[in-house]
mmCIF file with all atom_site columns, C-alpha atoms in Angstrom:
data_model
loop_
_atom_site.group_PDB
_atom_site.id
_atom_site.type_symbol
_atom_site.label_atom_id
_atom_site.label_alt_id
_atom_site.label_comp_id
_atom_site.label_asym_id
_atom_site.label_entity_id
_atom_site.label_seq_id
_atom_site.pdbx_PDB_ins_code
_atom_site.Cartn_x
_atom_site.Cartn_y
_atom_site.Cartn_z
_atom_site.occupancy
_atom_site.B_iso_or_equiv
_atom_site.pdbx_formal_charge
_atom_site.auth_seq_id
_atom_site.auth_comp_id
_atom_site.auth_asym_id
_atom_site.auth_atom_id
_atom_site.pdbx_PDB_model_num
ATOM 1   C CA . MET T 1 1   ? -25.045 -38.227 15.695  1.00 0.00 ? 834  MET T CA 1
ATOM 2   C CA . HIS T 1 2   ? -27.561 -35.631 14.549  1.00 0.00 ? 835  HIS T CA 1
ATOM 3   C CA . ILE T 1 3   ? -30.179 -36.961 12.118  1.00 0.00 ? 836  ILE T CA 1
ATOM 4   C CA . PRO T 1 4   ? -31.781 -34.258 9.948   1.00 0.00 ? 837  PRO T CA 1
ATOM 5   C CA . GLU T 1 5   ? -35.540 -34.079 10.287  1.00 0.00 ? 838  GLU T CA 1
ATOM 6   C CA . SER T 1 6   ? -36.226 -32.514 6.882   1.00 0.00 ? 839  SER T CA 1
ATOM 7   C CA . LEU T 1 7   ? -34.603 -31.891 3.539   1.00 0.00 ? 840  LEU T CA 1
ATOM 8   C CA . GLN T 1 8   ? -33.831 -28.321 4.563   1.00 0.00 ? 841  GLN T CA 1
ATOM 9   C CA . ASP T 1 9   ? -31.909 -29.543 7.597   1.00 0.00 ? 842  ASP T CA 1
ATOM 10  C CA . LEU T 1 10  ? -30.062 -31.976 5.362   1.00 0.00 ? 843  LEU T CA 1
ATOM 11  C CA . ALA T 1 11  ? -29.157 -29.199 2.911   1.00 0.00 ? 844  ALA T CA 1
ATOM 12  C CA . ASP T 1 12  ? -27.922 -27.004 5.764   1.00 0.00 ? 845  ASP T CA 1
ATOM 13  C CA . SER T 1 13  ? -25.859 -29.745 7.367   1.00 0.00 ? 846  SER T CA 1
ATOM 14  C CA . GLU T 1 14  ? -22.080 -29.443 7.584   1.00 0.00 ? 847  GLU T CA 1
ATOM 15  C CA . ALA T 1 15  ? -21.476 -32.459 5.342   1.00 0.00 ? 848  ALA T CA 1
ATOM 16  C CA . VAL T 1 16  ? -23.556 -31.054 2.486   1.00 0.00 ? 849  VAL T CA 1
ATOM 17  C CA . GLN T 1 17  ? -22.011 -27.609 2.848   1.00 0.00 ? 850  GLN T CA 1
ATOM 18  C CA . PHE T 1 18  ? -18.568 -29.212 2.773   1.00 0.00 ? 851  PHE T CA 1
ATOM 19  C CA . LEU T 1 19  ? -19.374 -31.135 -0.395  1.00 0.00 ? 852  LEU T CA 1
ATOM 20  C CA . LYS T 1 20  ? -20.685 -27.986 -2.074  1.00 0.00 ? 853  LYS T CA 1
ATOM 21  C CA . ARG T 1 21  ? -17.384 -26.145 -1.674  1.00 0.00 ? 854  ARG T CA 1
ATOM 22  C CA . PRO T 1 22  ? -15.489 -25.581 -4.966  1.00 0.00 ? 855  PRO T CA 1
ATOM 23  C CA . LYS T 1 23  ? -12.266 -26.909 -3.456  1.00 0.00 ? 856  LYS T CA 1
ATOM 24  C CA . THR T 1 24  ? -13.966 -30.131 -2.377  1.00 0.00 ? 857  THR T CA 1
ATOM 25  C CA . ILE T 1 25  ? -15.557 -30.651 -5.789  1.00 0.00 ? 858  ILE T CA 1
ATOM 26  C CA . THR T 1 26  ? -12.212 -30.064 -7.487  1.00 0.00 ? 859  THR T CA 1
ATOM 27  C CA . ARG T 1 27  ? -10.469 -32.609 -5.265  1.00 0.00 ? 860  ARG T CA 1
ATOM 28  C CA . ILE T 1 28  ? -13.147 -35.196 -5.980  1.00 0.00 ? 861  ILE T CA 1
ATOM 29  C CA . PHE T 1 29  ? -12.761 -34.699 -9.725  1.00 0.00 ? 862  PHE T CA 1
ATOM 30  C CA . ALA T 1 30  ? -8.974  -34.880 -9.439  1.00 0.00 ? 863  ALA T CA 1
ATOM 31  C CA . GLY T 1 31  ? -9.218  -38.142 -7.505  1.00 0.00 ? 864  GLY T CA 1
ATOM 32  C CA . VAL T 1 32  ? -11.698 -39.665 -9.978  1.00 0.00 ? 865  VAL T CA 1
ATOM 33  C CA . PHE T 1 33  ? -9.589  -38.707 -13.000 1.00 0.00 ? 866  PHE T CA 1
ATOM 34  C CA . SER T 1 34  ? -6.463  -40.137 -11.392 1.00 0.00 ? 867  SER T CA 1
ATOM 35  C CA . LEU T 1 35  ? -8.334  -43.322 -10.555 1.00 0.00 ? 868  LEU T CA 1
ATOM 36  C CA . ILE T 1 36  ? -9.410  -43.723 -14.178 1.00 0.00 ? 869  ILE T CA 1
ATOM 37  C CA . VAL T 1 37  ? -5.876  -43.174 -15.470 1.00 0.00 ? 870  VAL T CA 1
ATOM 38  C CA . PHE T 1 38  ? -4.075  -45.739 -13.340 1.00 0.00 ? 871  PHE T CA 1
ATOM 39  C CA . SER T 1 39  ? -6.901  -48.303 -13.202 1.00 0.00 ? 872  SER T CA 1
ATOM 40  C CA . SER T 1 40  ? -7.405  -48.383 -16.965 1.00 0.00 ? 873  SER T CA 1
ATOM 41  C CA . LEU T 1 41  ? -3.727  -49.015 -17.649 1.00 0.00 ? 874  LEU T CA 1
ATOM 42  C CA . LEU T 1 42  ? -3.343  -51.343 -14.703 1.00 0.00 ? 875  LEU T CA 1
ATOM 43  C CA . THR T 1 43  ? -6.119  -53.636 -15.910 1.00 0.00 ? 876  THR T CA 1
ATOM 44  C CA . ASP T 1 44  ? -5.901  -53.472 -19.723 1.00 0.00 ? 877  ASP T CA 1
ATOM 45  C CA . GLY T 1 45  ? -2.683  -51.571 -20.278 1.00 0.00 ? 878  GLY T CA 1
ATOM 46  C CA . TYR T 1 46  ? -0.563  -54.694 -20.653 1.00 0.00 ? 879  TYR T CA 1
ATOM 47  C CA . GLN T 1 47  ? -1.578  -56.919 -23.564 1.00 0.00 ? 880  GLN T CA 1
ATOM 48  C CA . ASN T 1 48  ? 0.012   -59.592 -25.673 1.00 0.00 ? 881  ASN T CA 1
ATOM 49  C CA . LYS T 1 49  ? 0.884   -59.160 -29.310 1.00 0.00 ? 882  LYS T CA 1
ATOM 50  C CA . THR T 1 50  ? -0.742  -61.033 -32.120 1.00 0.00 ? 883  THR T CA 1
ATOM 51  C CA . ASP T 1 51  ? 2.270   -63.280 -32.610 1.00 0.00 ? 884  ASP T CA 1
ATOM 52  C CA . ASN T 1 52  ? 3.165   -64.209 -28.977 1.00 0.00 ? 885  ASN T CA 1
ATOM 53  C CA . SER T 1 53  ? 1.694   -64.381 -25.488 1.00 0.00 ? 886  SER T CA 1
ATOM 54  C CA . GLN T 1 54  ? 4.147   -62.073 -23.711 1.00 0.00 ? 887  GLN T CA 1
ATOM 55  C CA . LEU T 1 55  ? 2.560   -59.000 -22.136 1.00 0.00 ? 888  LEU T CA 1
ATOM 56  C CA . HIS T 1 56  ? 3.663   -55.558 -23.306 1.00 0.00 ? 889  HIS T CA 1
ATOM 57  C CA . CYS T 1 57  ? 2.495   -52.038 -22.677 1.00 0.00 ? 890  CYS T CA 1
ATOM 58  C CA . VAL T 1 58  ? -0.090  -50.912 -25.199 1.00 0.00 ? 891  VAL T CA 1
ATOM 59  C CA . LEU T 1 59  ? 1.688   -47.560 -25.506 1.00 0.00 ? 892  LEU T CA 1
ATOM 60  C CA . ASN T 1 60  ? 4.281   -48.473 -28.126 1.00 0.00 ? 893  ASN T CA 1
ATOM 61  C CA . SER T 1 61  ? 5.433   -51.410 -25.976 1.00 0.00 ? 894  SER T CA 1
ATOM 62  C CA . ASN T 1 62  ? 7.080   -48.836 -23.695 1.00 0.00 ? 895  ASN T CA 1
ATOM 63  C CA . THR T 1 63  ? 6.908   -50.115 -20.154 1.00 0.00 ? 896  THR T CA 1
ATOM 64  C CA . ALA T 1 64  ? 8.052   -46.756 -18.816 1.00 0.00 ? 897  ALA T CA 1
ATOM 65  C CA . ALA T 1 65  ? 4.935   -45.066 -20.225 1.00 0.00 ? 898  ALA T CA 1
ATOM 66  C CA . CYS T 1 66  ? 2.544   -47.448 -18.486 1.00 0.00 ? 899  CYS T CA 1
ATOM 67  C CA . SER T 1 67  ? 4.559   -47.385 -15.273 1.00 0.00 ? 900  SER T CA 1
ATOM 68  C CA . PHE T 1 68  ? 4.600   -43.581 -15.272 1.00 0.00 ? 901  PHE T CA 1
ATOM 69  C CA . ALA T 1 69  ? 0.843   -43.348 -15.802 1.00 0.00 ? 902  ALA T CA 1
ATOM 70  C CA . VAL T 1 70  ? 0.054   -45.974 -13.149 1.00 0.00 ? 903  VAL T CA 1
ATOM 71  C CA . GLY T 1 71  ? 2.429   -44.469 -10.585 1.00 0.00 ? 904  GLY T CA 1
ATOM 72  C CA . ALA T 1 72  ? 1.364   -40.859 -11.178 1.00 0.00 ? 905  ALA T CA 1
ATOM 73  C CA . GLY T 1 73  ? -2.306  -41.794 -11.121 1.00 0.00 ? 906  GLY T CA 1
ATOM 74  C CA . LEU T 1 74  ? -1.987  -43.751 -7.888  1.00 0.00 ? 907  LEU T CA 1
ATOM 75  C CA . LEU T 1 75  ? -0.012  -41.039 -6.088  1.00 0.00 ? 908  LEU T CA 1
ATOM 76  C CA . SER T 1 76  ? -2.348  -38.331 -7.344  1.00 0.00 ? 909  SER T CA 1
ATOM 77  C CA . PHE T 1 77  ? -5.350  -40.311 -6.136  1.00 0.00 ? 910  PHE T CA 1
ATOM 78  C CA . LEU T 1 78  ? -3.857  -40.780 -2.672  1.00 0.00 ? 911  LEU T CA 1
ATOM 79  C CA . SER T 1 79  ? -2.896  -37.093 -2.543  1.00 0.00 ? 912  SER T CA 1
ATOM 80  C CA . SER T 1 80  ? -6.459  -36.072 -3.345  1.00 0.00 ? 913  SER T CA 1
ATOM 81  C CA . LEU T 1 81  ? -7.840  -38.331 -0.625  1.00 0.00 ? 914  LEU T CA 1
ATOM 82  C CA . ALA T 1 82  ? -5.352  -37.057 1.940   1.00 0.00 ? 915  ALA T CA 1
ATOM 83  C CA . PHE T 1 83  ? -6.085  -33.392 1.277   1.00 0.00 ? 916  PHE T CA 1
ATOM 84  C CA . LEU T 1 84  ? -9.799  -34.108 1.190   1.00 0.00 ? 917  LEU T CA 1
ATOM 85  C CA . ALA T 1 85  ? -9.549  -35.563 4.687   1.00 0.00 ? 918  ALA T CA 1
ATOM 86  C CA . LEU T 1 86  ? -7.510  -32.563 5.851   1.00 0.00 ? 919  LEU T CA 1
ATOM 87  C CA . ASP T 1 87  ? -10.078 -30.179 4.382   1.00 0.00 ? 920  ASP T CA 1
ATOM 88  C CA . ALA T 1 88  ? -12.767 -31.876 6.447   1.00 0.00 ? 921  ALA T CA 1
ATOM 89  C CA . HIS T 1 89  ? -10.807 -31.046 9.638   1.00 0.00 ? 922  HIS T CA 1
ATOM 90  C CA . GLU T 1 90  ? -9.615  -27.618 8.494   1.00 0.00 ? 923  GLU T CA 1
ATOM 91  C CA . VAL T 1 91  ? -12.080 -25.774 10.736  1.00 0.00 ? 924  VAL T CA 1
ATOM 92  C CA . ARG T 1 92  ? -10.577 -27.511 13.747  1.00 0.00 ? 925  ARG T CA 1
ATOM 93  C CA . LEU T 1 93  ? -7.091  -26.203 13.096  1.00 0.00 ? 926  LEU T CA 1
ATOM 94  C CA . ALA T 1 94  ? -6.357  -23.965 16.059  1.00 0.00 ? 927  ALA T CA 1
ATOM 95  C CA . SER T 1 95  ? -2.826  -23.041 15.012  1.00 0.00 ? 928  SER T CA 1
ATOM 96  C CA . THR T 1 96  ? -2.781  -20.294 12.415  1.00 0.00 ? 929  THR T CA 1
ATOM 97  C CA . ARG T 1 97  ? 0.780   -21.132 11.394  1.00 0.00 ? 930  ARG T CA 1
ATOM 98  C CA . PHE T 1 98  ? -0.194  -24.727 10.661  1.00 0.00 ? 931  PHE T CA 1
ATOM 99  C CA . LYS T 1 99  ? -3.178  -23.570 8.617   1.00 0.00 ? 932  LYS T CA 1
ATOM 100 C CA . THR T 1 100 ? -1.014  -21.210 6.580   1.00 0.00 ? 933  THR T CA 1
ATOM 101 C CA . ALA T 1 101 ? 1.571   -23.960 6.040   1.00 0.00 ? 934  ALA T CA 1
ATOM 102 C CA . PHE T 1 102 ? -1.209  -26.315 4.929   1.00 0.00 ? 935  PHE T CA 1
ATOM 103 C CA . GLN T 1 103 ? -2.501  -23.789 2.399   1.00 0.00 ? 936  GLN T CA 1
ATOM 104 C CA . LEU T 1 104 ? 1.001   -23.170 1.093   1.00 0.00 ? 937  LEU T CA 1
ATOM 105 C CA . LEU T 1 105 ? 1.630   -26.911 0.758   1.00 0.00 ? 938  LEU T CA 1
ATOM 106 C CA . ASP T 1 106 ? -1.669  -27.280 -1.070  1.00 0.00 ? 939  ASP T CA 1
ATOM 107 C CA . LEU T 1 107 ? -0.642  -24.606 -3.564  1.00 0.00 ? 940  LEU T CA 1
ATOM 108 C CA . ILE T 1 108 ? 2.804   -26.119 -4.159  1.00 0.00 ? 941  ILE T CA 1
ATOM 109 C CA . LEU T 1 109 ? 1.495   -29.648 -4.676  1.00 0.00 ? 942  LEU T CA 1
ATOM 110 C CA . ALA T 1 110 ? -1.258  -28.443 -7.004  1.00 0.00 ? 943  ALA T CA 1
ATOM 111 C CA . VAL T 1 111 ? 1.307   -26.691 -9.198  1.00 0.00 ? 944  VAL T CA 1
ATOM 112 C CA . ILE T 1 112 ? 3.558   -29.767 -9.150  1.00 0.00 ? 945  ILE T CA 1
ATOM 113 C CA . TRP T 1 113 ? 0.738   -32.125 -10.092 1.00 0.00 ? 946  TRP T CA 1
ATOM 114 C CA . ALA T 1 114 ? -0.356  -29.833 -12.907 1.00 0.00 ? 947  ALA T CA 1
ATOM 115 C CA . GLY T 1 115 ? 3.172   -29.992 -14.287 1.00 0.00 ? 948  GLY T CA 1
ATOM 116 C CA . VAL T 1 116 ? 3.383   -33.775 -13.823 1.00 0.00 ? 949  VAL T CA 1
ATOM 117 C CA . TRP T 1 117 ? 0.131   -34.360 -15.694 1.00 0.00 ? 950  TRP T CA 1
ATOM 118 C CA . ALA T 1 118 ? 1.192   -31.983 -18.460 1.00 0.00 ? 951  ALA T CA 1
ATOM 119 C CA . VAL T 1 119 ? 4.377   -33.977 -18.971 1.00 0.00 ? 952  VAL T CA 1
ATOM 120 C CA . GLY T 1 120 ? 2.453   -37.234 -18.654 1.00 0.00 ? 953  GLY T CA 1
ATOM 121 C CA . PHE T 1 121 ? -0.132  -36.236 -21.239 1.00 0.00 ? 954  PHE T CA 1
ATOM 122 C CA . CYS T 1 122 ? 2.539   -35.313 -23.781 1.00 0.00 ? 955  CYS T CA 1
ATOM 123 C CA . PHE T 1 123 ? 4.476   -38.502 -23.063 1.00 0.00 ? 956  PHE T CA 1
ATOM 124 C CA . LEU T 1 124 ? 1.475   -40.826 -23.314 1.00 0.00 ? 957  LEU T CA 1
ATOM 125 C CA . ALA T 1 125 ? 0.104   -39.131 -26.423 1.00 0.00 ? 958  ALA T CA 1
ATOM 126 C CA . ASN T 1 126 ? 3.502   -39.371 -28.125 1.00 0.00 ? 959  ASN T CA 1
ATOM 127 C CA . GLN T 1 127 ? 3.865   -43.052 -27.323 1.00 0.00 ? 960  GLN T CA 1
ATOM 128 C CA . TRP T 1 128 ? 0.338   -43.811 -28.479 1.00 0.00 ? 961  TRP T CA 1
ATOM 129 C CA . HIS T 1 129 ? 0.956   -41.940 -31.715 1.00 0.00 ? 962  HIS T CA 1
ATOM 130 C CA . ARG T 1 130 ? 4.029   -44.090 -32.340 1.00 0.00 ? 963  ARG T CA 1
ATOM 131 C CA . SER T 1 131 ? 2.189   -47.323 -31.648 1.00 0.00 ? 964  SER T CA 1
ATOM 132 C CA . PRO T 1 132 ? 1.477   -49.399 -34.775 1.00 0.00 ? 965  PRO T CA 1
ATOM 133 C CA . PRO T 1 133 ? -2.239  -49.765 -35.562 1.00 0.00 ? 966  PRO T CA 1
ATOM 134 C CA . ARG T 1 134 ? -3.831  -53.034 -34.429 1.00 0.00 ? 967  ARG T CA 1
ATOM 135 C CA . TYR T 1 135 ? -0.564  -54.133 -32.879 1.00 0.00 ? 968  TYR T CA 1
ATOM 136 C CA . PHE T 1 136 ? -2.380  -55.459 -29.816 1.00 0.00 ? 969  PHE T CA 1
ATOM 137 C CA . LEU T 1 137 ? -5.550  -57.455 -29.572 1.00 0.00 ? 970  LEU T CA 1
ATOM 138 C CA . LEU T 1 138 ? -7.048  -55.284 -26.803 1.00 0.00 ? 971  LEU T CA 1
ATOM 139 C CA . GLY T 1 139 ? -6.140  -52.240 -24.752 1.00 0.00 ? 972  GLY T CA 1
ATOM 140 C CA . SER T 1 140 ? -6.668  -49.393 -27.205 1.00 0.00 ? 973  SER T CA 1
ATOM 141 C CA . ASN T 1 141 ? -9.666  -48.024 -25.290 1.00 0.00 ? 974  ASN T CA 1
ATOM 142 C CA . SER T 1 142 ? -7.712  -48.097 -22.028 1.00 0.00 ? 975  SER T CA 1
ATOM 143 C CA . ALA T 1 143 ? -4.857  -46.144 -23.605 1.00 0.00 ? 976  ALA T CA 1
ATOM 144 C CA . LYS T 1 144 ? -7.239  -43.541 -25.011 1.00 0.00 ? 977  LYS T CA 1
ATOM 145 C CA . ALA T 1 145 ? -8.985  -43.193 -21.653 1.00 0.00 ? 978  ALA T CA 1
ATOM 146 C CA . ALA T 1 146 ? -5.666  -42.706 -19.846 1.00 0.00 ? 979  ALA T CA 1
ATOM 147 C CA . ILE T 1 147 ? -4.557  -40.026 -22.322 1.00 0.00 ? 980  ILE T CA 1
ATOM 148 C CA . THR T 1 148 ? -7.907  -38.207 -22.204 1.00 0.00 ? 981  THR T CA 1
ATOM 149 C CA . PHE T 1 149 ? -8.172  -38.065 -18.433 1.00 0.00 ? 982  PHE T CA 1
ATOM 150 C CA . SER T 1 150 ? -4.521  -37.083 -18.169 1.00 0.00 ? 983  SER T CA 1
ATOM 151 C CA . PHE T 1 151 ? -5.438  -33.953 -20.087 1.00 0.00 ? 984  PHE T CA 1
ATOM 152 C CA . PHE T 1 152 ? -8.461  -33.342 -17.851 1.00 0.00 ? 985  PHE T CA 1
ATOM 153 C CA . SER T 1 153 ? -6.232  -33.738 -14.810 1.00 0.00 ? 986  SER T CA 1
ATOM 154 C CA . ILE T 1 154 ? -4.095  -30.823 -15.997 1.00 0.00 ? 987  ILE T CA 1
ATOM 155 C CA . LEU T 1 155 ? -7.113  -28.504 -15.991 1.00 0.00 ? 988  LEU T CA 1
ATOM 156 C CA . VAL T 1 156 ? -8.353  -29.752 -12.628 1.00 0.00 ? 989  VAL T CA 1
ATOM 157 C CA . TRP T 1 157 ? -5.029  -29.284 -10.868 1.00 0.00 ? 990  TRP T CA 1
ATOM 158 C CA . ILE T 1 158 ? -4.546  -25.836 -12.398 1.00 0.00 ? 991  ILE T CA 1
ATOM 159 C CA . PHE T 1 159 ? -7.929  -24.813 -11.033 1.00 0.00 ? 992  PHE T CA 1
ATOM 160 C CA . GLN T 1 160 ? -6.996  -26.364 -7.689  1.00 0.00 ? 993  GLN T CA 1
ATOM 161 C CA . ALA T 1 161 ? -3.821  -24.275 -7.615  1.00 0.00 ? 994  ALA T CA 1
ATOM 162 C CA . TYR T 1 162 ? -5.875  -21.167 -8.373  1.00 0.00 ? 995  TYR T CA 1
ATOM 163 C CA . LEU T 1 163 ? -8.258  -21.897 -5.484  1.00 0.00 ? 996  LEU T CA 1
ATOM 164 C CA . ALA T 1 164 ? -5.356  -22.526 -3.115  1.00 0.00 ? 997  ALA T CA 1
ATOM 165 C CA . PHE T 1 165 ? -3.719  -19.258 -4.144  1.00 0.00 ? 998  PHE T CA 1
ATOM 166 C CA . GLN T 1 166 ? -6.943  -17.308 -3.610  1.00 0.00 ? 999  GLN T CA 1
ATOM 167 C CA . GLU T 1 167 ? -7.444  -18.880 -0.192  1.00 0.00 ? 1000 GLU T CA 1
ATOM 168 C CA . LEU T 1 168 ? -3.864  -18.174 0.816   1.00 0.00 ? 1001 LEU T CA 1
ATOM 169 C CA . ARG T 1 169 ? -4.110  -14.559 -0.286  1.00 0.00 ? 1002 ARG T CA 1
ATOM 170 C CA . ASN T 1 170 ? -7.468  -13.873 1.353   1.00 0.00 ? 1003 ASN T CA 1
ATOM 171 C CA . ASP T 1 171 ? -6.651  -15.472 4.703   1.00 0.00 ? 1004 ASP T CA 1
ATOM 172 C CA . ALA T 1 172 ? -4.129  -13.076 6.263   1.00 0.00 ? 1005 ALA T CA 1
ATOM 173 C CA . PRO T 1 173 ? -2.222  -14.467 9.252   1.00 0.00 ? 1006 PRO T CA 1
ATOM 174 C CA . VAL T 1 174 ? -3.654  -13.483 12.614  1.00 0.00 ? 1007 VAL T CA 1
ATOM 175 C CA . PRO T 1 175 ? -0.284  -12.415 14.151  1.00 0.00 ? 1008 PRO T CA 1
ATOM 176 C CA . TYR T 1 176 ? 0.120   -9.925  11.325  1.00 0.00 ? 1009 TYR T CA 1
ATOM 177 C CA . LYS T 1 177 ? -3.346  -8.477  11.994  1.00 0.00 ? 1010 LYS T CA 1
ATOM 178 C CA . ARG T 1 178 ? -2.658  -8.344  15.702  1.00 0.00 ? 1011 ARG T CA 1
ATOM 179 C CA . SER T 1 179 ? 0.603   -6.453  15.158  1.00 0.00 ? 1012 SER T CA 1
ATOM 180 C CA . LEU T 1 180 ? -1.215  -3.908  13.034  1.00 0.00 ? 1013 LEU T CA 1
ATOM 181 C CA . ASP T 1 181 ? -3.883  -3.453  15.702  1.00 0.00 ? 1014 ASP T CA 1
ATOM 182 C CA . GLU T 1 182 ? -1.302  -3.042  18.438  1.00 0.00 ? 1015 GLU T CA 1
ATOM 183 C CA . GLY T 1 183 ? 0.600   -0.539  16.319  1.00 0.00 ? 1016 GLY T CA 1
ATOM 184 C CA . GLY T 1 184 ? -2.578  1.476   15.840  1.00 0.00 ? 1017 GLY T CA 1
ATOM 185 C CA . VAL T 1 185 ? -3.209  1.516   19.578  1.00 0.00 ? 1018 VAL T CA 1
ATOM 186 C CA . VAL T 1 186 ? 0.342   2.689   20.270  1.00 0.00 ? 1019 VAL T CA 1
ATOM 187 C CA . LEU T 1 187 ? 0.109   5.442   17.688  1.00 0.00 ? 1020 LEU T CA 1
ATOM 188 C CA . THR T 1 188 ? -3.232  6.555   19.107  1.00 0.00 ? 1021 THR T CA 1
ATOM 189 C CA . SER T 1 189 ? -1.843  6.695   22.645  1.00 0.00 ? 1022 SER T CA 1
ATOM 190 C CA . LEU T 1 190 ? 1.229   8.635   21.504  1.00 0.00 ? 1023 LEU T CA 1
ATOM 191 C CA . SER T 1 191 ? -0.651  11.154  19.401  1.00 0.00 ? 1024 SER T CA 1
ATOM 192 C CA . PRO T 1 192 ? -0.451  14.815  20.624  1.00 0.00 ? 1025 PRO T CA 1
ATOM 193 C CA . PRO T 1 193 ? -3.462  15.923  22.660  1.00 0.00 ? 1026 PRO T CA 1
ATOM 194 C CA . SER T 1 194 ? -5.840  18.496  21.311  1.00 0.00 ? 1027 SER T CA 1
ATOM 195 C CA . ALA T 1 195 ? -5.999  22.148  22.353  1.00 0.00 ? 1028 ALA T CA 1
ATOM 196 C CA . THR T 1 196 ? -9.139  21.556  24.414  1.00 0.00 ? 1029 THR T CA 1
ATOM 197 C CA . SER T 1 197 ? -7.605  18.613  26.227  1.00 0.00 ? 1030 SER T CA 1
ATOM 198 C CA . PRO T 1 198 ? -7.313  19.021  30.014  1.00 0.00 ? 1031 PRO T CA 1
ATOM 199 C CA . VAL T 1 199 ? -3.652  18.126  29.689  1.00 0.00 ? 1032 VAL T CA 1
ATOM 200 C CA . ASN T 1 200 ? -2.924  21.513  28.125  1.00 0.00 ? 1033 ASN T CA 1
ATOM 201 C CA . ALA T 1 201 ? -4.902  23.483  30.726  1.00 0.00 ? 1034 ALA T CA 1
ATOM 202 C CA . PRO T 1 202 ? -2.566  25.793  32.692  1.00 0.00 ? 1035 PRO T CA 1
ATOM 203 C CA . THR T 1 203 ? -2.161  24.989  36.327  1.00 0.00 ? 1036 THR T CA 1
ATOM 204 C CA . THR T 1 204 ? -2.514  27.954  38.676  1.00 0.00 ? 1037 THR T CA 1
ATOM 205 C CA . GLY T 1 205 ? -0.904  27.204  41.958  1.00 0.00 ? 1038 GLY T CA 1
ATOM 206 C CA . PRO T 1 206 ? 2.329   27.366  43.824  1.00 0.00 ? 1039 PRO T CA 1
ATOM 207 C CA . HIS T 1 207 ? 3.541   24.254  42.004  1.00 0.00 ? 1040 HIS T CA 1
ATOM 208 C CA . GLY T 1 208 ? 2.153   25.127  38.590  1.00 0.00 ? 1041 GLY T CA 1
ATOM 209 C CA . PRO T 1 209 ? 4.318   26.010  35.586  1.00 0.00 ? 1042 PRO T CA 1
ATOM 210 C CA . SER T 1 210 ? 2.847   29.503  35.282  1.00 0.00 ? 1043 SER T CA 1
ATOM 211 C CA . TYR T 1 211 ? 3.612   30.256  38.915  1.00 0.00 ? 1044 TYR T CA 1
ATOM 212 C CA . ALA T 1 212 ? 7.158   28.965  38.491  1.00 0.00 ? 1045 ALA T CA 1
ATOM 213 C CA . CYS T 1 213 ? 7.710   31.101  35.408  1.00 0.00 ? 1046 CYS T CA 1
ATOM 214 C CA . SER T 1 214 ? 6.342   34.212  37.125  1.00 0.00 ? 1047 SER T CA 1
ATOM 215 C CA . SER T 1 215 ? 8.483   33.625  40.218  1.00 0.00 ? 1048 SER T CA 1
ATOM 216 C CA . LEU T 1 216 ? 11.597  33.261  38.126  1.00 0.00 ? 1049 LEU T CA 1
ATOM 217 C CA . SER T 1 217 ? 10.929  36.263  35.946  1.00 0.00 ? 1050 SER T CA 1
ATOM 218 C CA . PRO T 1 218 ? 12.802  38.857  38.163  1.00 0.00 ? 1051 PRO T CA 1
ATOM 219 C CA . TYR T 1 219 ? 15.893  36.728  38.054  1.00 0.00 ? 1052 TYR T CA 1
ATOM 220 C CA . LEU T 1 220 ? 15.650  36.197  34.334  1.00 0.00 ? 1053 LEU T CA 1
ATOM 221 C CA . SER T 1 221 ? 15.352  39.924  33.502  1.00 0.00 ? 1054 SER T CA 1
ATOM 222 C CA . THR T 1 222 ? 18.180  41.833  31.819  1.00 0.00 ? 1055 THR T CA 1
ATOM 223 C CA . PRO T 1 223 ? 20.861  42.885  34.384  1.00 0.00 ? 1056 PRO T CA 1
ATOM 224 C CA . LYS T 1 224 ? 21.425  46.605  34.762  1.00 0.00 ? 1057 LYS T CA 1
ATOM 225 C CA . PRO T 1 225 ? 24.969  48.067  34.428  1.00 0.00 ? 1058 PRO T CA 1
ATOM 226 C CA . PRO T 1 226 ? 26.660  49.297  37.695  1.00 0.00 ? 1059 PRO T CA 1
ATOM 227 C CA . ARG T 1 227 ? 26.600  53.015  38.463  1.00 0.00 ? 1060 ARG T CA 1
ATOM 228 C CA . LEU T 1 228 ? 29.520  55.051  39.818  1.00 0.00 ? 1061 LEU T CA 1
ATOM 229 C CA . ALA T 1 229 ? 29.048  56.696  43.226  1.00 0.00 ? 1062 ALA T CA 1
ATOM 230 C CA . MET T 1 230 ? 31.119  59.676  44.555  1.00 0.00 ? 1063 MET T CA 1
ATOM 231 C CA . MET T 1 231 ? 32.769  59.012  47.889  1.00 0.00 ? 1064 MET T CA 1
ATOM 232 C CA . PRO T 1 232 ? 33.033  62.020  50.287  1.00 0.00 ? 1065 PRO T CA 1
ATOM 233 C CA . ASP T 1 233 ? 36.473  63.286  51.278  1.00 0.00 ? 1066 ASP T CA 1
ATOM 234 C CA . ASN T 1 234 ? 37.554  62.775  54.867  1.00 0.00 ? 1067 ASN T CA 1
#
């Protein structure tokens, strides 16, 4: 393991350069926001009412709202960690097809997660708006935190989709480039030679085209009509 000898070596190291990438920063923010959403509702999202000890969801006593937020936050957090690990080994991807498929999958999942968090934000905000005031002893701060970071997650995943789209558009597949190069070589080799090219120089010799044309010229001339000759009488 290489240990940097100075701060400049540390700043130029691969780990620091990887962490400074916009895609890496976006994934870290997406993972942190997802962690806040599901952890806040998982710890304080289920509280008892003032009149009994049974636990209910703080979002209008709707268990589906808390379950949706916890499940979406957990899956989004794991997705961010998985793609962060794949980004760290992206430079080692030798197969161009696999790299293109990875970028396409990144774009599709980013768009899906942006839509999921948009639906989740509207759902959680609606259920919190319908919740009676001071209906639970605790848990209001956890509900507000989950709703707030659900909205932030929408922006983060939209930006992640934009970065994935830019990367997919800028990185053209290598087989496509190679086919263009090979086509250019073929067209260059099949292009007509110039007037000064030695290919067009006339060949003067017994086997040359000019000699053949000159030798065939008497036979290709216009035939003369036959003339009548007077035969002597015997």
